[in-house]
Tab-separated table of C-alpha atoms and ligand atoms in Angstrom:
chain	number	residue	atom	x	y	z
N	1	UNK	CA	-184.085	3.241	-44.628
N	2	UNK	CA	-183.022	6.413	-46.442
N	3	UNK	CA	-179.349	7.163	-46.339
N	4	UNK	CA	-177.670	10.386	-47.250
N	5	UNK	CA	-174.199	10.856	-48.621
N	6	UNK	CA	-172.160	12.700	-46.024
N	7	UNK	CA	-170.230	15.696	-47.233
N	8	UNK	CA	-166.527	15.141	-47.193
N	9	UNK	CA	-165.614	18.751	-46.496
N	10	UNK	CA	-166.951	22.187	-45.627
N	11	UNK	CA	-165.215	25.548	-45.464
N	12	UNK	CA	-162.739	25.578	-42.550
N	13	UNK	CA	-163.865	29.074	-41.471
N	14	UNK	CA	-166.936	31.040	-40.508
N	15	UNK	CA	-167.831	34.537	-41.679
N	16	UNK	CA	-167.104	37.536	-39.449
N	17	UNK	CA	-167.507	40.475	-41.817
N	18	UNK	CA	-169.683	40.786	-44.915
N	19	UNK	CA	-169.827	43.004	-47.981
N	20	UNK	CA	-173.201	43.699	-49.635
N	21	UNK	CA	-173.785	42.711	-53.268
N	22	UNK	CA	-175.789	44.805	-55.706
N	23	UNK	CA	-178.198	43.214	-58.147
N	24	UNK	CA	-179.089	44.904	-61.418
N	25	UNK	CA	-181.794	44.409	-64.036
N	26	UNK	CA	-181.249	43.077	-67.534
N	27	UNK	CA	-182.078	46.562	-68.914
N	28	UNK	CA	-179.342	48.099	-66.764
N	29	UNK	CA	-176.871	45.474	-67.863
N	30	UNK	CA	-177.662	46.016	-71.557
N	31	UNK	CA	-176.433	49.575	-71.024
N	32	UNK	CA	-173.437	48.881	-68.804
N	33	UNK	CA	-171.934	46.153	-71.005
N	34	UNK	CA	-172.331	48.355	-74.081
N	35	UNK	CA	-170.643	51.224	-72.258
N	36	UNK	CA	-167.855	48.793	-71.344
N	37	UNK	CA	-167.307	47.931	-75.013
N	38	UNK	CA	-168.415	44.332	-74.346
N	39	UNK	CA	-165.231	43.868	-72.334
N	40	UNK	CA	-165.812	42.630	-68.776
N	41	UNK	CA	-162.523	44.267	-67.701
N	42	UNK	CA	-164.117	47.644	-68.413
N	43	UNK	CA	-167.209	47.103	-66.250
N	44	UNK	CA	-167.491	48.961	-62.994
N	45	UNK	CA	-167.401	46.654	-60.015
N	46	UNK	CA	-170.621	48.160	-58.688
N	47	UNK	CA	-172.442	46.891	-61.794
N	48	UNK	CA	-171.301	43.313	-61.140
N	49	UNK	CA	-173.247	40.807	-59.043
N	50	UNK	CA	-170.940	37.787	-58.604
N	51	UNK	CA	-167.412	38.669	-59.629
N	52	UNK	CA	-165.583	35.720	-61.160
N	53	UNK	CA	-163.238	37.835	-63.266
N	54	UNK	CA	-160.156	36.673	-61.434
N	55	UNK	CA	-158.822	35.026	-58.296
N	56	UNK	CA	-156.089	37.651	-58.244
N	57	UNK	CA	-156.111	39.969	-55.250
N	58	UNK	CA	-159.779	39.200	-54.678
N	59	UNK	CA	-159.279	36.869	-51.714
N	60	UNK	CA	-160.852	37.338	-48.277
N	61	UNK	CA	-158.176	37.737	-45.635
N	62	UNK	CA	-158.486	36.111	-42.224
N	63	UNK	CA	-158.767	37.886	-38.860
N	64	UNK	CA	-155.169	36.740	-38.248
N	65	UNK	CA	-154.011	38.497	-41.416
N	66	UNK	CA	-155.989	41.658	-40.639
N	67	UNK	CA	-154.548	41.700	-37.129
N	68	UNK	CA	-151.094	41.433	-38.692
N	69	UNK	CA	-151.781	44.523	-40.796
N	70	UNK	CA	-151.790	46.569	-37.565
N	71	UNK	CA	-148.272	45.350	-36.970
N	72	UNK	CA	-147.043	46.883	-40.205
N	73	UNK	CA	-143.593	48.370	-39.721
N	74	UNK	CA	-143.660	51.167	-42.273
N	75	UNK	CA	-139.970	51.969	-42.108
N	76	UNK	CA	-138.506	52.822	-45.495
N	77	UNK	CA	-135.616	50.437	-44.896
N	78	UNK	CA	-135.331	47.176	-43.020
N	79	UNK	CA	-139.005	46.710	-42.101
N	80	UNK	CA	-139.649	44.000	-39.527
N	81	UNK	CA	-142.306	42.541	-41.838
N	82	UNK	CA	-139.748	42.011	-44.600
N	83	UNK	CA	-137.726	39.721	-42.343
N	84	UNK	CA	-140.851	37.851	-41.330
N	85	UNK	CA	-141.748	37.338	-44.991
N	86	UNK	CA	-138.193	36.282	-45.794
N	87	UNK	CA	-138.366	33.630	-43.040
N	88	UNK	CA	-141.691	32.281	-44.296
N	89	UNK	CA	-140.552	32.142	-47.923
N	90	UNK	CA	-137.462	30.227	-46.831
N	91	UNK	CA	-139.490	27.880	-44.650
N	92	UNK	CA	-142.252	27.070	-47.158
N	93	UNK	CA	-140.639	27.598	-50.576
N	94	UNK	CA	-137.034	26.904	-49.651
N	95	UNK	CA	-135.319	29.737	-51.551
N	96	UNK	CA	-132.466	31.510	-49.810
N	97	UNK	CA	-132.963	35.045	-51.100
N	98	UNK	CA	-136.063	37.205	-51.336
N	99	UNK	CA	-136.847	40.353	-53.293
N	100	UNK	CA	-140.397	41.590	-52.666
N	101	UNK	CA	-142.308	43.127	-55.566
N	102	UNK	CA	-145.694	44.853	-55.791
N	103	UNK	CA	-147.121	41.801	-57.596
N	104	UNK	CA	-146.128	38.951	-59.898
N	105	UNK	CA	-145.337	40.955	-63.011
N	106	UNK	CA	-142.867	43.084	-61.045
N	107	UNK	CA	-140.890	39.910	-60.397
N	108	UNK	CA	-141.290	38.816	-64.031
N	109	UNK	CA	-139.862	42.117	-65.206
N	110	UNK	CA	-136.790	41.747	-62.995
N	111	UNK	CA	-135.956	38.146	-63.844
N	112	UNK	CA	-136.576	38.689	-67.582
N	113	UNK	CA	-134.239	41.671	-67.678
N	114	UNK	CA	-131.589	39.909	-65.649
N	115	UNK	CA	-131.487	36.573	-67.449
N	116	UNK	CA	-132.553	37.202	-71.062
N	117	UNK	CA	-130.131	38.398	-73.713
N	118	UNK	CA	-131.838	39.728	-76.873
N	119	UNK	CA	-132.445	36.909	-79.371
N	120	UNK	CA	-132.537	34.159	-76.749
N	121	UNK	CA	-135.371	31.643	-76.439
N	122	UNK	CA	-137.516	31.133	-73.354
N	123	UNK	CA	-139.426	27.848	-73.390
N	124	UNK	CA	-142.319	27.342	-71.008
N	125	UNK	CA	-145.299	25.104	-70.223
N	126	UNK	CA	-147.743	27.348	-72.080
N	127	UNK	CA	-147.576	31.126	-72.041
N	128	UNK	CA	-148.999	33.421	-69.464
N	129	UNK	CA	-149.890	36.910	-70.701
N	130	UNK	CA	-147.683	39.110	-68.486
N	131	UNK	CA	-144.877	36.544	-68.250
N	132	UNK	CA	-144.480	36.265	-72.020
N	133	UNK	CA	-144.739	40.001	-72.543
N	134	UNK	CA	-141.886	40.686	-70.113
N	135	UNK	CA	-139.821	38.010	-71.837
N	136	UNK	CA	-140.493	39.647	-75.203
N	137	UNK	CA	-139.788	43.145	-73.907
N	138	UNK	CA	-136.403	41.851	-72.729
N	139	UNK	CA	-135.711	40.555	-76.268
N	140	UNK	CA	-136.633	36.924	-75.675
N	141	UNK	CA	-138.723	34.550	-77.803
N	142	UNK	CA	-141.245	32.387	-76.009
N	143	UNK	CA	-141.544	28.731	-77.128
N	144	UNK	CA	-144.429	26.560	-75.921
N	145	UNK	CA	-143.207	23.140	-74.751
N	146	UNK	CA	-146.299	21.916	-72.914
N	147	UNK	CA	-147.726	18.468	-73.771
N	148	UNK	CA	-150.236	18.434	-76.649
N	149	UNK	CA	-153.073	17.334	-74.350
N	150	UNK	CA	-152.987	20.770	-72.708
N	151	UNK	CA	-154.373	22.291	-75.901
N	152	UNK	CA	-157.233	19.824	-76.026
N	153	UNK	CA	-160.126	20.876	-73.775
N	154	UNK	CA	-161.385	17.343	-73.183
N	155	UNK	CA	-158.222	15.251	-72.941
N	156	UNK	CA	-158.501	13.666	-69.470
N	157	UNK	CA	-154.839	13.805	-68.467
N	158	UNK	CA	-154.209	14.105	-64.692
N	159	UNK	CA	-151.235	16.418	-65.256
N	160	UNK	CA	-152.056	18.506	-68.275
N	161	UNK	CA	-149.509	21.090	-67.157
N	162	UNK	CA	-146.592	18.748	-67.871
N	163	UNK	CA	-143.716	19.742	-70.097
N	164	UNK	CA	-143.237	17.607	-73.195
N	165	UNK	CA	-139.602	16.687	-72.555
N	166	UNK	CA	-139.114	15.816	-76.210
N	167	UNK	CA	-140.234	19.296	-77.284
N	168	UNK	CA	-137.825	20.837	-74.772
N	169	UNK	CA	-134.968	18.618	-75.917
N	170	UNK	CA	-135.720	19.307	-79.573
N	171	UNK	CA	-135.443	23.025	-78.885
N	172	UNK	CA	-132.094	22.540	-77.133
N	173	UNK	CA	-130.823	20.501	-80.091
N	174	UNK	CA	-132.152	22.972	-82.634
N	175	UNK	CA	-130.939	26.295	-81.202
N	176	UNK	CA	-128.256	25.202	-78.722
N	177	UNK	CA	-128.446	25.443	-74.933
N	178	UNK	CA	-126.567	28.751	-74.858
N	179	UNK	CA	-129.390	30.356	-76.865
N	180	UNK	CA	-131.901	29.416	-74.158
N	181	UNK	CA	-132.144	32.001	-71.394
N	182	UNK	CA	-134.077	29.719	-69.039
N	183	UNK	CA	-137.246	27.658	-68.963
N	184	UNK	CA	-140.347	28.934	-67.126
N	185	UNK	CA	-142.457	26.357	-65.349
N	186	UNK	CA	-145.949	27.355	-64.316
N	187	UNK	CA	-147.798	25.415	-61.625
N	188	UNK	CA	-150.736	25.210	-62.001
N	189	UNK	CA	-150.936	26.251	-65.663
N	190	UNK	CA	-153.435	29.088	-65.793
N	191	UNK	CA	-154.060	29.285	-69.530
N	192	UNK	CA	-154.520	25.513	-69.850
N	193	UNK	CA	-157.347	25.656	-67.322
N	194	UNK	CA	-155.540	25.637	-63.985
N	195	UNK	CA	-153.984	22.263	-64.776
N	196	UNK	CA	-151.216	20.840	-62.567
N	197	UNK	CA	-147.753	19.590	-63.409
N	198	UNK	CA	-146.564	16.355	-61.763
N	199	UNK	CA	-143.601	16.054	-59.424
N	200	UNK	CA	-142.135	13.440	-61.725
N	201	UNK	CA	-142.233	15.890	-64.616
N	202	UNK	CA	-140.824	18.769	-62.539
N	203	UNK	CA	-137.911	16.552	-61.551
N	204	UNK	CA	-137.263	15.412	-65.121
N	205	UNK	CA	-137.390	18.976	-66.483
N	206	UNK	CA	-134.895	20.108	-63.871
N	207	UNK	CA	-132.557	17.233	-64.686
N	208	UNK	CA	-132.669	17.915	-68.412
N	209	UNK	CA	-132.253	21.657	-67.883
N	210	UNK	CA	-129.379	21.304	-65.408
N	211	UNK	CA	-127.564	18.843	-67.661
N	212	UNK	CA	-127.599	21.582	-70.300
N	213	UNK	CA	-126.821	24.378	-67.812
N	214	UNK	CA	-130.235	25.947	-68.419
N	215	UNK	CA	-131.898	27.616	-65.440
N	216	UNK	CA	-135.423	26.783	-64.336
N	217	UNK	CA	-137.600	29.712	-63.276
N	218	UNK	CA	-140.672	28.542	-61.441
N	219	UNK	CA	-143.909	30.540	-61.568
N	220	UNK	CA	-145.083	29.641	-58.058
N	221	UNK	CA	-148.235	31.775	-58.213
N	222	UNK	CA	-150.572	28.803	-57.632
N	223	UNK	CA	-147.972	26.225	-56.594
N	224	UNK	CA	-149.806	25.297	-53.385
N	225	UNK	CA	-152.889	24.433	-55.404
N	226	UNK	CA	-150.639	22.370	-57.657
N	227	UNK	CA	-149.221	20.623	-54.579
N	228	UNK	CA	-152.760	19.628	-53.592
N	229	UNK	CA	-153.242	17.917	-56.967
N	230	UNK	CA	-149.902	16.111	-56.587
N	231	UNK	CA	-151.029	14.808	-53.212
N	232	UNK	CA	-154.320	13.634	-54.711
N	233	UNK	CA	-153.055	12.206	-57.986
N	234	UNK	CA	-149.437	11.114	-57.597
N	235	UNK	CA	-149.250	7.920	-55.584
N	236	UNK	CA	-145.855	8.544	-53.990
N	237	UNK	CA	-147.129	11.774	-52.428
N	238	UNK	CA	-150.452	10.774	-50.897
N	239	UNK	CA	-149.026	10.739	-47.371
N	240	UNK	CA	-146.884	13.862	-47.679
N	241	UNK	CA	-147.992	17.245	-46.372
N	242	UNK	CA	-148.634	20.140	-48.754
N	243	UNK	CA	-145.639	21.851	-47.198
N	244	UNK	CA	-143.332	18.924	-47.948
N	245	UNK	CA	-144.630	18.687	-51.508
N	246	UNK	CA	-144.217	22.417	-52.102
N	247	UNK	CA	-140.635	22.364	-50.850
N	248	UNK	CA	-139.759	19.505	-53.154
N	249	UNK	CA	-141.440	21.225	-56.111
N	250	UNK	CA	-139.411	24.380	-55.537
N	251	UNK	CA	-136.216	22.378	-55.146
N	252	UNK	CA	-136.453	21.609	-58.875
N	253	UNK	CA	-135.907	25.242	-59.821
N	254	UNK	CA	-133.317	27.983	-59.496
N	255	UNK	CA	-135.618	30.918	-58.916
N	256	UNK	CA	-139.311	31.691	-58.550
N	257	UNK	CA	-141.615	34.517	-59.508
N	258	UNK	CA	-144.674	34.837	-57.323
N	259	UNK	CA	-147.948	36.673	-57.464
N	260	UNK	CA	-149.041	36.566	-53.827
N	261	UNK	CA	-152.464	37.764	-54.954
N	262	UNK	CA	-153.448	34.162	-55.697
N	263	UNK	CA	-152.287	31.332	-53.416
N	264	UNK	CA	-151.229	33.619	-50.595
N	265	UNK	CA	-154.658	35.014	-49.710
N	266	UNK	CA	-153.790	38.695	-49.942
N	267	UNK	CA	-155.051	41.606	-52.021
N	268	UNK	CA	-151.643	42.797	-53.207
N	269	UNK	CA	-148.077	41.519	-53.168
N	270	UNK	CA	-145.542	39.317	-54.872
N	271	UNK	CA	-141.894	38.398	-54.841
N	272	UNK	CA	-138.900	37.072	-56.677
N	273	UNK	CA	-136.947	34.406	-54.806
N	274	UNK	CA	-133.790	32.548	-55.727
N	275	UNK	CA	-130.815	30.580	-54.484
N	276	UNK	CA	-128.115	32.114	-56.679
N	277	UNK	CA	-126.398	35.026	-54.925
N	278	UNK	CA	-125.359	36.758	-58.150
N	279	UNK	CA	-128.909	36.877	-59.468
N	280	UNK	CA	-130.055	38.083	-56.077
N	281	UNK	CA	-127.505	40.864	-56.056
N	282	UNK	CA	-128.637	42.093	-59.440
N	283	UNK	CA	-132.350	41.770	-58.624
N	284	UNK	CA	-131.899	43.563	-55.315
N	285	UNK	CA	-130.221	46.389	-57.144
N	286	UNK	CA	-132.705	46.539	-60.009
N	287	UNK	CA	-135.802	46.435	-57.779
N	288	UNK	CA	-134.820	49.865	-56.485
N	289	UNK	CA	-135.388	51.251	-59.996
N	290	UNK	CA	-138.775	49.682	-60.675
N	291	UNK	CA	-140.492	48.872	-57.393
N	292	UNK	CA	-138.845	50.344	-54.308
N	293	UNK	CA	-136.083	49.574	-51.839
N	294	UNK	CA	-135.168	45.876	-51.635
N	295	UNK	CA	-136.790	45.487	-48.215
N	296	UNK	CA	-140.245	46.569	-49.424
N	297	UNK	CA	-140.338	46.296	-53.238
N	298	UNK	CA	-143.438	48.430	-53.725
N	299	UNK	CA	-145.342	47.019	-50.753
N	300	UNK	CA	-146.332	48.576	-47.473
N	301	UNK	CA	-144.959	46.799	-44.406
N	302	UNK	CA	-148.499	45.691	-43.555
N	303	UNK	CA	-148.894	44.083	-46.986
N	304	UNK	CA	-145.758	42.021	-46.427
N	305	UNK	CA	-147.079	40.963	-43.018
N	306	UNK	CA	-150.422	39.869	-44.505
N	307	UNK	CA	-148.576	37.850	-47.138
N	308	UNK	CA	-146.237	36.240	-44.584
N	309	UNK	CA	-149.270	35.160	-42.554
N	310	UNK	CA	-151.094	34.128	-45.729
N	311	UNK	CA	-148.306	31.668	-46.587
N	312	UNK	CA	-149.023	29.627	-43.459
N	313	UNK	CA	-152.796	29.633	-43.934
N	314	UNK	CA	-152.695	28.860	-47.636
N	315	UNK	CA	-150.510	25.821	-47.134
N	316	UNK	CA	-153.122	24.046	-44.964
N	317	UNK	CA	-154.677	20.972	-46.512
N	318	UNK	CA	-158.178	21.871	-45.240
N	319	UNK	CA	-158.017	25.256	-46.876
N	320	UNK	CA	-156.942	23.835	-50.227
N	321	UNK	CA	-159.534	21.091	-50.069
N	322	UNK	CA	-162.342	23.627	-49.620
N	323	UNK	CA	-160.891	26.017	-52.181
N	324	UNK	CA	-160.383	23.454	-54.905
N	325	UNK	CA	-163.496	21.579	-53.759
N	326	UNK	CA	-165.634	24.625	-54.479
N	327	UNK	CA	-164.325	24.872	-58.022
N	328	UNK	CA	-164.894	21.144	-58.448
N	329	UNK	CA	-168.461	21.469	-57.157
N	330	UNK	CA	-169.332	24.032	-59.832
N	331	UNK	CA	-167.538	22.040	-62.519
N	332	UNK	CA	-169.294	18.790	-61.703
N	333	UNK	CA	-172.712	20.437	-61.742
N	334	UNK	CA	-171.994	21.947	-65.167
N	335	UNK	CA	-170.774	18.598	-66.482
N	336	UNK	CA	-173.994	16.954	-65.247
N	337	UNK	CA	-175.971	19.587	-67.160
N	338	UNK	CA	-173.997	18.868	-70.337
N	339	UNK	CA	-172.256	22.256	-70.473
N	340	UNK	CA	-168.863	21.945	-72.245
N	341	UNK	CA	-165.992	22.828	-69.917
N	342	UNK	CA	-162.277	22.096	-69.894
N	343	UNK	CA	-161.584	18.692	-68.352
N	344	UNK	CA	-160.329	17.690	-65.888
N	345	UNK	CA	-161.561	20.492	-63.636
N	346	UNK	CA	-158.660	22.781	-62.719
N	347	UNK	CA	-157.617	24.425	-59.486
N	348	UNK	CA	-158.744	28.037	-59.578
N	349	UNK	CA	-161.386	28.236	-62.255
N	350	UNK	CA	-163.899	26.614	-64.548
N	351	UNK	CA	-163.203	27.226	-68.204
N	352	UNK	CA	-166.219	27.197	-70.513
N	353	UNK	CA	-165.502	25.997	-74.039
N	354	UNK	CA	-166.823	28.909	-76.090
N	355	UNK	CA	-166.173	27.164	-79.426
N	356	UNK	CA	-168.786	24.605	-78.455
N	357	UNK	CA	-171.244	27.243	-77.288
N	358	UNK	CA	-170.996	29.125	-80.548
N	359	UNK	CA	-169.876	26.912	-83.449
N	360	UNK	CA	-171.555	29.481	-85.730
N	361	UNK	CA	-168.816	32.039	-84.922
N	362	UNK	CA	-165.425	32.440	-86.582
N	363	UNK	CA	-162.538	32.901	-84.153
N	364	UNK	CA	-162.316	36.541	-85.266
N	365	UNK	CA	-165.922	37.049	-84.182
N	366	UNK	CA	-164.531	36.427	-80.690
N	367	UNK	CA	-166.616	33.527	-79.340
N	368	UNK	CA	-165.181	33.700	-75.819
N	369	UNK	CA	-165.474	37.470	-75.600
N	370	UNK	CA	-169.085	37.061	-76.748
N	371	UNK	CA	-169.838	34.367	-74.181
N	372	UNK	CA	-168.455	36.441	-71.303
N	373	UNK	CA	-170.727	39.306	-72.376
N	374	UNK	CA	-173.770	37.014	-72.674
N	375	UNK	CA	-173.200	35.627	-69.178
N	376	UNK	CA	-173.001	39.128	-67.767
N	377	UNK	CA	-176.183	40.093	-69.584
N	378	UNK	CA	-177.994	37.077	-68.167
N	379	UNK	CA	-177.166	37.526	-64.483
N	380	UNK	CA	-174.540	40.184	-63.787
N	381	UNK	CA	-171.885	37.505	-63.275
N	382	UNK	CA	-168.510	38.670	-64.494
N	383	UNK	CA	-166.113	36.223	-66.160
N	384	UNK	CA	-163.045	36.676	-68.363
N	385	UNK	CA	-162.150	35.908	-71.968
N	386	UNK	CA	-159.223	33.522	-72.434
N	387	UNK	CA	-159.066	33.110	-76.175
N	388	UNK	CA	-157.843	35.039	-79.170
N	389	UNK	CA	-158.159	38.432	-77.501
N	390	UNK	CA	-155.953	37.335	-74.581
N	391	UNK	CA	-153.488	35.646	-76.935
N	392	UNK	CA	-152.668	38.958	-78.643
N	393	UNK	CA	-150.454	39.351	-81.691
N	394	UNK	CA	-147.134	37.949	-82.774
N	395	UNK	CA	-144.628	40.709	-82.114
N	396	UNK	CA	-142.679	39.996	-85.299
N	397	UNK	CA	-145.391	39.395	-87.898
N	398	UNK	CA	-148.129	41.515	-86.332
N	399	UNK	CA	-150.673	38.704	-86.913
N	400	UNK	CA	-153.110	37.509	-84.309
N	401	UNK	CA	-152.054	34.436	-82.418
N	402	UNK	CA	-154.832	31.879	-83.039
N	403	UNK	CA	-154.952	29.780	-79.852
N	404	UNK	CA	-156.633	26.395	-80.103
N	405	UNK	CA	-158.602	27.139	-76.982
N	406	UNK	CA	-161.352	29.730	-76.967
N	407	UNK	CA	-162.360	29.806	-73.307
N	408	UNK	CA	-164.287	31.813	-70.761
N	409	UNK	CA	-162.888	31.633	-67.280
N	410	UNK	CA	-165.083	31.592	-64.191
N	411	UNK	CA	-162.443	32.272	-61.595
N	412	UNK	CA	-163.128	31.742	-57.929
N	413	UNK	CA	-161.753	34.169	-55.372
N	414	UNK	CA	-160.596	32.329	-52.248
N	415	UNK	CA	-162.916	32.263	-49.226
N	416	UNK	CA	-165.310	34.802	-50.774
N	417	UNK	CA	-168.426	33.140	-52.196
N	418	UNK	CA	-170.822	30.589	-50.733
N	419	UNK	CA	-172.289	27.467	-52.235
N	420	UNK	CA	-175.512	29.385	-52.978
N	421	UNK	CA	-173.480	31.805	-55.109
N	422	UNK	CA	-172.080	28.759	-56.866
N	423	UNK	CA	-175.589	27.444	-57.570
N	424	UNK	CA	-176.719	30.790	-58.974
N	425	UNK	CA	-173.655	30.766	-61.220
N	426	UNK	CA	-174.387	27.272	-62.511
N	427	UNK	CA	-177.996	28.206	-63.264
N	428	UNK	CA	-176.959	31.296	-65.206
N	429	UNK	CA	-174.331	29.452	-67.254
N	430	UNK	CA	-176.920	26.802	-68.085
N	431	UNK	CA	-179.411	29.457	-69.221
N	432	UNK	CA	-176.772	30.983	-71.527
N	433	UNK	CA	-175.941	27.499	-72.850
N	434	UNK	CA	-179.594	26.876	-73.650
N	435	UNK	CA	-179.884	30.194	-75.493
N	436	UNK	CA	-176.703	29.700	-77.527
N	437	UNK	CA	-178.227	29.140	-80.978
N	438	UNK	CA	-178.892	32.630	-82.306
N	439	UNK	CA	-176.040	34.480	-80.709
N	440	UNK	CA	-173.989	36.689	-83.023
N	441	UNK	CA	-170.386	37.617	-82.382
N	442	UNK	CA	-168.464	40.820	-81.849
N	443	UNK	CA	-166.233	43.143	-83.831
N	444	UNK	CA	-163.135	44.717	-82.259
N	445	UNK	CA	-163.273	48.483	-82.592
N	446	UNK	CA	-160.335	49.469	-80.389
N	447	UNK	CA	-157.134	47.534	-79.814
N	448	UNK	CA	-154.425	48.670	-77.394
N	449	UNK	CA	-150.816	47.801	-78.099
N	450	UNK	CA	-149.963	45.773	-74.975
N	451	UNK	CA	-152.091	43.067	-73.287
N	452	UNK	CA	-155.039	44.100	-75.399
N	453	UNK	CA	-157.609	42.005	-73.544
N	454	UNK	CA	-157.586	44.428	-70.625
N	455	UNK	CA	-158.727	47.469	-72.592
N	456	UNK	CA	-159.960	46.380	-76.056
N	457	UNK	CA	-163.467	47.497	-77.051
N	458	UNK	CA	-166.056	45.664	-79.130
N	459	UNK	CA	-169.383	46.159	-80.847
N	460	UNK	CA	-172.135	43.656	-81.537
N	461	UNK	CA	-172.158	42.370	-85.109
W	1	F0G	N1	-148.318	34.154	-63.400
W	1	F0G	C1	-149.533	33.590	-63.397
W	1	F0G	C2	-149.656	32.122	-63.590
W	1	F0G	C3	-150.678	34.391	-63.226
W	1	F0G	O1	-151.867	33.821	-63.223
W	1	F0G	C4	-150.509	35.793	-63.041
W	1	F0G	C5	-151.662	36.662	-62.900
W	1	F0G	C6	-149.220	36.328	-63.043
W	1	F0G	C7	-148.147	35.478	-63.216
W	1	F0G	C8	-148.971	37.798	-62.901
W	1	F0G	O2	-149.148	38.183	-61.582
W	1	F0G	O3	-151.106	39.752	-61.717
W	1	F0G	O4	-149.651	39.651	-59.695
W	1	F0G	O5	-148.813	40.654	-61.778
W	1	F0G	N2	-152.832	36.299	-63.184
W	1	F0G	C9	-154.058	37.059	-62.996
W	1	F0G	C10	-155.215	36.273	-63.538
W	1	F0G	C11	-154.006	38.450	-63.488
W	1	F0G	O6	-156.334	36.798	-63.518
W	1	F0G	O7	-155.036	35.125	-63.969
W	1	F0G	P1	-149.715	39.641	-61.173
């Protein structure tokens, strides 16, 4: 008798509203990518078929969230939705004080300015583009203290986002704790491939930091996805709820920056949260300068309501299982086809290893930038470079940073694409993999000063 393997999960929602997609021809795409300077950030959305540029702000909201938008209290001060959000942040993340911001980098700006004195060091478990830039603009120096495995695309470590405690301790011994503004802990670690950090490591980092009176600033942007991995991979947590895990994770930090545009299933929003009243007082004052009054921080009341409701939905196990399960589905199919991707498969994205696609290219011929353009040319699928272009230049020497990883990120918006879209994506990536031999690289012809990957332009060699 034939038996079939039963699926372990399906999306815990059905579709109520749809948005048409536009397909283009290869000839059209040859023109549009050239016009965009071979930078997928410069493509018009209408020229994109399946948009895997980012999972940031691209989520589909639920009917419950949309209904909440009608309950937006658009008062300049003291909006009802602010207090709702404050309650939810306290309940799920555990921090006492909340300062809303328009998105994650708004919070990064505030905390960097408040805590960093010029010349101080800011260690972290790998850099993130906007986070490091705000640290540098505030006069800080970022130091990478992630474990070595994180820089190796095929090292099968279950918690590749972990801090190397020895590296952190060495920095403390070398420069002195008073020269360290704080340590940033990302969960999951975006630039390492959406890799999680373990609870054990979070706890140990907090202990070491606290012993040296160093604050821990948690980048909670994808912390719920990280909590899912802890539940799956860390024995002591298999019977805990995502909510319990998240609360414990946050308890090992003093403050958190948050881009609600990821985990929290909204299109805009973020916050800074903390326990320390003095930091809160300063942040609440400073937010007025950069974002808006402390009870809206650059957001409409309805945006805060959608985010408050998003917190509850995002923290559901079934949601996370389908979200991370979709990424895993694509990753496993690519692995079966022999396409080189970062392993293990991360939480929000599949990262293609562009160095293995194009060993014929020097890093300064931009292998990952090239691969993202080739994928777009093949099918209209939009991905993102995460290699030397994203890494930028050393502020002091002016040289390029040469990251070990040269990756293309296929990032999955939450609750947006179906399994058929996933199959089409896999087929296109495989086609590009098969045609990898004669591909030539790119030359950068325009380089902006800050976060160059967003607006840099290239030409075919
Ligand atoms: N921290 C992490 C880990 C992020 O991934 C992002 C944004 C931010 C902070 C900044 O938040 O965009 O709301 O200002 N990541 C997006 C991405 C842009 O595509 O990975 P933001």
